Structure formats: structure tokens, C-alpha cells
mmCIF file of C-alpha atoms in Angstrom:
data_model
loop_
_atom_site.group_PDB
_atom_site.id
_atom_site.type_symbol
_atom_site.label_atom_id
_atom_site.label_comp_id
_atom_site.label_asym_id
_atom_site.label_seq_id
_atom_site.Cartn_x
_atom_site.Cartn_y
_atom_site.Cartn_z
ATOM 1 C CA ARG G 53 0.000 0.000 0.000
ATOM 2 C CA ARG G 54 2.823 2.407 0.851
ATOM 3 C CA LEU G 55 4.480 1.841 -2.573
ATOM 4 C CA ARG G 56 1.119 2.364 -4.309
ATOM 5 C CA ALA G 57 0.601 5.637 -2.483
ATOM 6 C CA ILE G 58 4.054 6.851 -3.442
ATOM 7 C CA SER G 59 3.485 6.027 -7.092
ATOM 8 C CA MET G 60 0.128 7.831 -7.092
ATOM 9 C CA ALA G 61 1.683 10.874 -5.452
ATOM 10 C CA VAL G 62 4.329 11.243 -8.141
ATOM 11 C CA GLY G 63 3.002 13.238 -11.112
ATOM 12 C CA ASP G 64 3.527 12.554 -14.778
ATOM 13 C CA ASP G 65 6.170 15.259 -14.946
ATOM 14 C CA ASP G 66 8.337 13.391 -12.476
ATOM 15 C CA GLU G 67 8.583 10.210 -14.491
ATOM 16 C CA ALA G 68 12.093 8.905 -15.142
ATOM 17 C CA PRO G 69 13.474 10.141 -18.441
ATOM 18 C CA LEU G 70 14.073 6.615 -19.675
ATOM 19 C CA LEU G 71 10.383 5.828 -19.185
ATOM 20 C CA ARG G 72 9.195 8.968 -20.936
ATOM 21 C CA PRO G 73 8.988 9.448 -24.690
ATOM 22 C CA ALA G 74 12.317 10.715 -26.006
ATOM 23 C CA SER G 75 12.350 14.439 -26.571
ATOM 24 C CA LEU G 76 12.905 15.619 -30.095
ATOM 25 C CA SER G 77 15.115 18.363 -28.751
ATOM 26 C CA GLY G 78 18.843 18.385 -28.259
ATOM 27 C CA SER G 79 18.329 19.768 -24.720
ATOM 28 C CA PRO G 80 15.676 19.056 -22.058
ATOM 29 C CA GLY G 81 12.608 21.228 -22.296
ATOM 30 C CA SER G 82 13.421 22.451 -25.775
ATOM 31 C CA SER G 83 10.766 22.267 -28.428
ATOM 32 C CA GLU G 84 13.202 22.399 -31.341
ATOM 33 C CA PRO G 85 13.519 19.055 -33.109
ATOM 34 C CA PHE G 86 16.766 17.243 -33.788
ATOM 35 C CA GLU G 87 18.364 17.842 -37.182
ATOM 36 C CA ARG G 88 17.586 14.972 -39.477
ATOM 37 C CA GLN G 89 20.403 12.719 -40.586
ATOM 38 C CA PRO G 90 21.179 12.690 -44.316
ATOM 39 C CA ASP G 91 18.822 10.366 -46.057
ATOM 40 C CA ALA G 92 19.785 7.745 -48.601
ATOM 41 C CA ASP G 93 19.620 10.181 -51.514
ATOM 42 C CA ASN G 94 21.968 12.654 -49.848
ATOM 43 C CA GLN G 95 24.392 9.874 -48.945
ATOM 44 C CA LEU G 96 24.367 8.631 -52.527
ATOM 45 C CA GLY G 97 25.062 12.153 -53.745
ATOM 46 C CA ALA G 98 28.018 12.450 -51.372
ATOM 47 C CA ASN G 99 29.430 9.145 -52.630
ATOM 48 C CA LEU G 100 29.071 10.258 -56.235
ATOM 49 C CA SER G 101 30.797 13.537 -55.424
ATOM 50 C CA SER G 102 33.717 11.663 -53.856
ATOM 51 C CA CYS G 103 34.012 9.435 -56.916
ATOM 52 C CA GLU G 104 34.002 12.434 -59.236
ATOM 53 C CA GLU G 105 36.684 14.126 -57.145
ATOM 54 C CA ALA G 106 38.849 10.998 -57.169
ATOM 55 C CA THR G 107 38.426 10.707 -60.931
ATOM 56 C CA ARG G 108 39.468 14.320 -61.369
ATOM 57 C CA VAL G 109 42.564 13.856 -59.199
ATOM 58 C CA LEU G 110 43.570 10.748 -61.134
ATOM 59 C CA GLY G 111 43.027 12.612 -64.385
ATOM 60 C CA LEU G 112 45.641 15.134 -63.268
ATOM 61 C CA ALA G 113 48.037 12.741 -61.551
ATOM 62 C CA LEU G 114 48.330 9.956 -64.121
ATOM 63 C CA PRO G 115 49.581 12.106 -67.041
ATOM 64 C CA ILE G 116 52.139 13.774 -64.770
ATOM 65 C CA ALA G 117 53.309 10.396 -63.461
ATOM 66 C CA ALA G 118 53.548 9.073 -67.017
ATOM 67 C CA SER G 119 55.634 12.059 -68.117
ATOM 68 C CA GLU G 120 58.061 11.586 -65.216
ATOM 69 C CA CYS G 121 58.446 7.870 -65.975
ATOM 70 C CA LEU G 122 59.127 8.598 -69.631
ATOM 71 C CA SER G 123 61.739 11.209 -68.712
ATOM 72 C CA PHE G 124 63.634 8.744 -66.530
ATOM 73 C CA PHE G 125 63.331 6.111 -69.247
ATOM 74 C CA SER G 126 65.082 8.506 -71.611
ATOM 75 C CA PHE G 127 68.071 8.634 -69.258
ATOM 76 C CA ILE G 128 68.144 4.825 -69.071
ATOM 77 C CA ILE G 129 68.271 4.644 -72.869
ATOM 78 C CA THR G 130 71.205 7.067 -72.966
ATOM 79 C CA THR G 131 73.081 5.118 -70.294
ATOM 80 C CA ALA G 132 72.631 1.868 -72.224
ATOM 81 C CA GLN G 133 73.890 3.410 -75.463
ATOM 82 C CA VAL G 134 76.892 5.035 -73.801
ATOM 83 C CA GLY G 135 77.853 1.649 -72.365
ATOM 84 C CA HIS G 136 78.802 0.554 -75.883
ATOM 85 C CA ILE G 137 81.425 3.311 -76.111
ATOM 86 C CA GLY G 138 83.496 2.180 -73.148
ATOM 87 C CA ALA G 139 83.590 1.682 -69.398
ATOM 88 C CA ALA G 140 85.414 4.952 -68.753
ATOM 89 C CA GLN G 141 82.867 6.929 -70.749
ATOM 90 C CA LEU G 142 79.988 5.204 -68.968
ATOM 91 C CA SER G 143 81.492 6.080 -65.579
ATOM 92 C CA ALA G 144 82.034 9.682 -66.667
ATOM 93 C CA ILE G 145 78.461 9.993 -67.952
ATOM 94 C CA THR G 146 77.060 8.560 -64.725
ATOM 95 C CA LEU G 147 79.168 10.847 -62.547
ATOM 96 C CA GLY G 148 78.507 13.871 -64.743
ATOM 97 C CA ARG G 149 74.745 13.401 -64.785
ATOM 98 C CA SER G 150 74.756 12.940 -61.007
ATOM 99 C CA VAL G 151 76.572 16.258 -60.603
ATOM 100 C CA PHE G 152 74.245 17.862 -63.153
ATOM 101 C CA HIS G 153 71.131 16.704 -61.316
ATOM 102 C CA VAL G 154 72.277 17.476 -57.777
ATOM 103 C CA THR G 155 74.063 20.793 -58.252
ATOM 104 C CA GLY G 156 72.076 22.145 -61.196
ATOM 105 C CA LEU G 157 68.751 20.603 -62.093
ATOM 106 C CA SER G 158 67.524 20.222 -58.517
ATOM 107 C CA ILE G 159 68.048 23.955 -57.924
ATOM 108 C CA VAL G 160 66.122 25.139 -60.975
ATOM 109 C CA VAL G 161 63.347 22.625 -60.309
ATOM 110 C CA GLY G 162 63.038 23.952 -56.769
ATOM 111 C CA LEU G 163 62.909 27.540 -57.981
ATOM 112 C CA SER G 164 60.228 26.710 -60.525
ATOM 113 C CA THR G 165 57.901 25.165 -57.913
ATOM 114 C CA GLY G 166 56.885 28.658 -56.862
ATOM 115 C CA VAL G 167 55.107 29.016 -60.197
ATOM 116 C CA GLY G 168 52.752 26.186 -59.281
ATOM 117 C CA THR G 169 51.725 27.893 -56.046
ATOM 118 C CA LEU G 170 51.498 31.524 -57.157
ATOM 119 C CA ALA G 171 50.151 30.879 -60.651
ATOM 120 C CA GLY G 172 47.639 28.403 -59.257
ATOM 121 C CA GLN G 173 46.341 30.995 -56.803
ATOM 122 C CA ALA G 174 46.129 33.623 -59.538
ATOM 123 C CA PHE G 175 44.297 31.257 -61.870
ATOM 124 C CA GLY G 176 41.887 30.119 -59.169
ATOM 125 C CA SER G 177 41.028 33.695 -58.201
ATOM 126 C CA GLY G 178 40.412 34.695 -61.811
ATOM 127 C CA HIS G 179 43.475 36.943 -62.220
ATOM 128 C CA PHE G 180 44.577 35.259 -65.420
ATOM 129 C CA GLU G 181 46.982 38.021 -66.431
ATOM 130 C CA LEU G 182 49.062 37.298 -63.320
ATOM 131 C CA VAL G 183 49.615 33.675 -64.344
ATOM 132 C CA GLY G 184 51.843 34.681 -67.235
ATOM 133 C CA ALA G 185 53.578 37.380 -65.186
ATOM 134 C CA VAL G 186 54.530 34.867 -62.491
ATOM 135 C CA THR G 187 55.876 32.450 -65.101
ATOM 136 C CA GLN G 188 57.950 35.134 -66.821
ATOM 137 C CA ARG G 189 59.542 36.255 -63.561
ATOM 138 C CA ALA G 190 60.304 32.669 -62.590
ATOM 139 C CA ILE G 191 62.012 32.096 -65.941
ATOM 140 C CA SER G 192 64.176 35.190 -65.398
ATOM 141 C CA ILE G 193 65.175 34.021 -61.925
ATOM 142 C CA ASN G 194 65.967 30.530 -63.183
ATOM 143 C CA VAL G 195 68.133 31.794 -66.036
ATOM 144 C CA LEU G 196 70.137 33.939 -63.610
ATOM 145 C CA ALA G 197 70.542 30.916 -61.342
ATOM 146 C CA CYS G 198 71.800 28.896 -64.320
ATOM 147 C CA ALA G 199 74.500 31.491 -64.963
ATOM 148 C CA ALA G 200 75.738 31.169 -61.381
ATOM 149 C CA ILE G 201 75.651 27.367 -61.539
ATOM 150 C CA VAL G 202 77.608 27.194 -64.794
ATOM 151 C CA ALA G 203 80.208 29.559 -63.319
ATOM 152 C CA VAL G 204 80.776 27.028 -60.537
ATOM 153 C CA TRP G 205 80.923 24.186 -63.051
ATOM 154 C CA THR G 206 83.925 25.782 -64.734
ATOM 155 C CA GLN G 207 85.904 24.709 -61.664
ATOM 156 C CA LEU G 208 84.324 21.273 -61.488
ATOM 157 C CA GLU G 209 87.386 19.230 -62.454
ATOM 158 C CA PRO G 210 89.641 20.438 -59.600
ATOM 159 C CA LEU G 211 86.713 20.214 -57.187
ATOM 160 C CA MET G 212 86.104 16.554 -58.043
ATOM 161 C CA MET G 213 89.804 15.782 -57.753
ATOM 162 C CA MET G 214 89.809 17.408 -54.307
ATOM 163 C CA LEU G 215 87.014 15.008 -53.362
ATOM 164 C CA GLY G 216 89.179 12.042 -54.328
ATOM 165 C CA GLN G 217 87.948 11.260 -57.842
ATOM 166 C CA ASP G 218 90.309 9.852 -60.451
ATOM 167 C CA ALA G 219 91.983 12.532 -62.574
ATOM 168 C CA ALA G 220 90.969 11.041 -65.939
ATOM 169 C CA LEU G 221 87.414 10.412 -64.756
ATOM 170 C CA SER G 222 87.167 13.944 -63.357
ATOM 171 C CA ALA G 223 88.324 15.425 -66.663
ATOM 172 C CA LEU G 224 85.769 13.452 -68.700
ATOM 173 C CA ALA G 225 82.904 14.138 -66.289
ATOM 174 C CA ALA G 226 83.688 17.862 -66.012
ATOM 175 C CA ARG G 227 83.895 18.187 -69.798
ATOM 176 C CA TYR G 228 80.536 16.424 -70.172
ATOM 177 C CA VAL G 229 78.835 18.620 -67.554
ATOM 178 C CA LEU G 230 80.081 21.794 -69.234
ATOM 179 C CA PHE G 231 78.927 20.538 -72.628
ATOM 180 C CA ILE G 232 75.381 19.926 -71.339
ATOM 181 C CA SER G 233 75.141 23.305 -69.602
ATOM 182 C CA PRO G 234 72.818 24.579 -72.385
ATOM 183 C CA ALA G 235 70.439 21.786 -71.397
ATOM 184 C CA LEU G 236 70.311 23.245 -67.885
ATOM 185 C CA VAL G 237 68.925 26.500 -69.297
ATOM 186 C CA PHE G 238 66.436 24.596 -71.446
ATOM 187 C CA GLU G 239 65.327 22.525 -68.456
ATOM 188 C CA ALA G 240 65.022 25.639 -66.276
ATOM 189 C CA VAL G 241 62.583 27.225 -68.718
ATOM 190 C CA PHE G 242 60.861 23.874 -69.307
ATOM 191 C CA PHE G 243 59.996 23.363 -65.641
ATOM 192 C CA CYS G 244 58.588 26.887 -65.368
ATOM 193 C CA LEU G 245 56.339 26.243 -68.355
ATOM 194 C CA LYS G 246 55.409 22.873 -66.898
ATOM 195 C CA ALA G 247 54.271 24.520 -63.664
ATOM 196 C CA HIS G 248 52.447 27.152 -65.737
ATOM 197 C CA LEU G 249 50.378 24.444 -67.425
ATOM 198 C CA THR G 250 49.744 22.267 -64.378
ATOM 199 C CA SER G 251 48.520 25.268 -62.386
ATOM 200 C CA GLN G 252 45.712 25.521 -64.955
ATOM 201 C CA GLY G 253 44.986 21.796 -64.963
ATOM 202 C CA LEU G 254 46.583 21.243 -68.390
ATOM 203 C CA VAL G 255 48.628 18.056 -68.075
ATOM 204 C CA ALA G 256 48.221 16.263 -71.411
ATOM 205 C CA PRO G 257 50.997 18.331 -73.107
ATOM 206 C CA LEU G 258 53.457 17.116 -70.465
ATOM 207 C CA THR G 259 52.915 13.498 -71.429
ATOM 208 C CA ALA G 260 53.147 14.317 -75.133
ATOM 209 C CA ALA G 261 56.433 16.186 -74.659
ATOM 210 C CA ALA G 262 57.886 13.379 -72.533
ATOM 211 C CA ALA G 263 56.867 10.797 -75.130
ATOM 212 C CA ALA G 264 58.564 12.817 -77.866
ATOM 213 C CA GLN G 265 61.667 13.078 -75.686
ATOM 214 C CA THR G 266 61.794 9.320 -75.163
ATOM 215 C CA LEU G 267 61.334 8.605 -78.868
ATOM 216 C CA ALA G 268 63.928 11.155 -79.984
ATOM 217 C CA THR G 269 66.611 10.144 -77.469
ATOM 218 C CA PRO G 270 67.793 6.859 -79.059
ATOM 219 C CA LEU G 271 67.646 8.322 -82.571
ATOM 220 C CA LEU G 272 69.704 11.406 -81.743
ATOM 221 C CA ASN G 273 72.129 9.357 -79.659
ATOM 222 C CA HIS G 274 72.681 6.999 -82.577
ATOM 223 C CA VAL G 275 73.278 9.859 -85.010
ATOM 224 C CA CYS G 276 75.670 11.756 -82.737
ATOM 225 C CA ILE G 277 77.535 8.755 -81.303
ATOM 226 C CA ASN G 278 77.677 6.280 -84.184
ATOM 227 C CA VAL G 279 77.019 8.179 -87.410
ATOM 228 C CA LEU G 280 78.920 11.378 -86.609
ATOM 229 C CA ASP G 281 81.358 9.525 -84.321
ATOM 230 C CA MET G 282 81.383 12.340 -81.751
ATOM 231 C CA GLY G 283 81.808 10.102 -78.711
ATOM 232 C CA MET G 284 81.152 11.784 -75.374
ATOM 233 C CA ASP G 285 80.620 15.132 -77.038
ATOM 234 C CA GLY G 286 77.913 13.519 -79.155
ATOM 235 C CA VAL G 287 76.112 12.317 -76.033
ATOM 236 C CA ALA G 288 76.118 15.879 -74.709
ATOM 237 C CA ALA G 289 74.952 17.296 -78.052
ATOM 238 C CA SER G 290 72.136 14.759 -78.174
ATOM 239 C CA TYR G 291 70.969 15.658 -74.677
ATOM 240 C CA ASN G 292 71.000 19.363 -75.532
ATOM 241 C CA ALA G 293 68.955 18.715 -78.672
ATOM 242 C CA VAL G 294 66.411 16.557 -76.836
ATOM 243 C CA SER G 295 66.031 19.164 -74.081
ATOM 244 C CA LEU G 296 65.503 21.893 -76.664
ATOM 245 C CA LEU G 297 62.916 19.755 -78.453
ATOM 246 C CA THR G 298 60.845 19.181 -75.309
ATOM 247 C CA LEU G 299 61.083 22.878 -74.440
ATOM 248 C CA LEU G 300 59.800 23.917 -77.863
ATOM 249 C CA LEU G 301 56.927 21.444 -77.662
ATOM 250 C CA LEU G 302 55.882 22.713 -74.254
ATOM 251 C CA ALA G 303 56.242 26.338 -75.361
ATOM 252 C CA ALA G 304 53.913 25.573 -78.268
ATOM 253 C CA ALA G 305 51.413 24.072 -75.822
ATOM 254 C CA VAL G 306 51.586 27.186 -73.636
ATOM 255 C CA TRP G 307 51.098 29.435 -76.659
ATOM 256 C CA ALA G 308 48.097 27.373 -77.780
ATOM 257 C CA SER G 309 46.537 27.428 -74.305
ATOM 258 C CA ASP G 310 46.922 31.202 -73.992
ATOM 259 C CA ALA G 311 45.696 31.946 -77.498
#
């Protein structure tokens, strides 16, 4: 009887929350309903949006990855062809290209990365005239950097000998690096134009230029090394010609995109 009296004395408002119908509010006493969770249609739309975004990213990434692979394949072709000249020449080419990449190409590539950031921001904000201005200034900076790098390369032979390299190998490698110094300028401009295109989402020309580079490399190497019998100097001349070819192709793509 005592328990029955207690239960009758307690009003409906004093019922335990777990026994009462759940409030539609986020806080007790609030009359505002909970926000509805996304329904099946909204979830499907979100999934489709994610798939479209992934497809767009792959559409940009795959051509760039293909162009990089083709560029490295071009170097492998050159190394294989130089191996037929002699062991000393192969060692000199390997050492020279290592010096070229570390002390020259890596610097101009790093300087050209600013184009991707600044030109991309200008393009995204609709200031299209600034995209070309950024690229032009980056090219000027890169060319000046190339002049400083080549000045250091003039003393490359004694520097390599100071580091313990063989005298004959140092002479061959230093001569090769100096002979491909024009390619450094071509590559410096090339990477600025490459960033100019990628900042606008134009990546197909990169793959086309890299494919042309890979196809032209063995042909020009054969002409310069075997037909003209230029030896190491022919390898350098071939690399300069291939670099100029890829630069001209990319410059044509930039001109067509801006027209």
C-alpha cells in the first residue's frame, strides 16, 4: 500500500526520463527538433561527389606520373647506349649526370615550384593576367641561377679531384657537364612552363612532350655517337637537342593554351 501511495503521489512530470517518450530536442525542455540525418539520396550524392573528385585527381596525376616515368626512361636509354662506347665513358656519364642533377637541375626545379603555387592561386582567383607574369619572372630568376651554376661548373674538375675522384674520370665528367650546360637552361625554362600548365589543370601536353623526348633520345644518340662519331661530345649534343625539343613542344602548348 505504501508503494502504491508513493506512485500515485508522483506526477507525470516526475517520471524517469528513460520511461518517458524521447524528446525531439537536443536539450531538455526544448521544443526544437533534432536535425535529421542525411537520407539515402543525400548519402548517394556524397558518394558520387567523392568518386568524381577521385576521378578528377587521377586525371591530373596519371599524365604527370607518365611524363616523369618517360623522362627517366630517356636517361636509361642514354646510359645503355653510352655503355657501348666504353667503361670509362659510362662512368664519366654517370658521374657527370649525377653532378648535373644534384648541383644544377635540382636547384632550378626547386625555384620553378613557386610558379605552381602563385600561378595556381592567380588562376583560381580569376586573375589570369598574373599567371603569365609569375611564369615570366620565374624564368628570369631561373636563367640567372643557371649562370651562377655554370660559373661554378667551370671549376668542377679540380673540385672533383679534391674530393678524391680519379683525374681522368674527373676530366671526362667535367667536360661532359660543361657541354650539357645549355640543357640546364632549357630545363630551367621547361619546368617553369610545366608549372604554368599544371597550375591551370593542363597536363596532357606534359605526357606528349615526354613521349617525344623518349622517342627522340635513341635516334639522336645513334646519329651523334655512331654516325657522326662524336663520342662523349655527341652524347652531350644529343641531350641538348632533346632538351631543346621538349622545351619547344611545351612552349607551343603554352602558346596554344593562352591563345
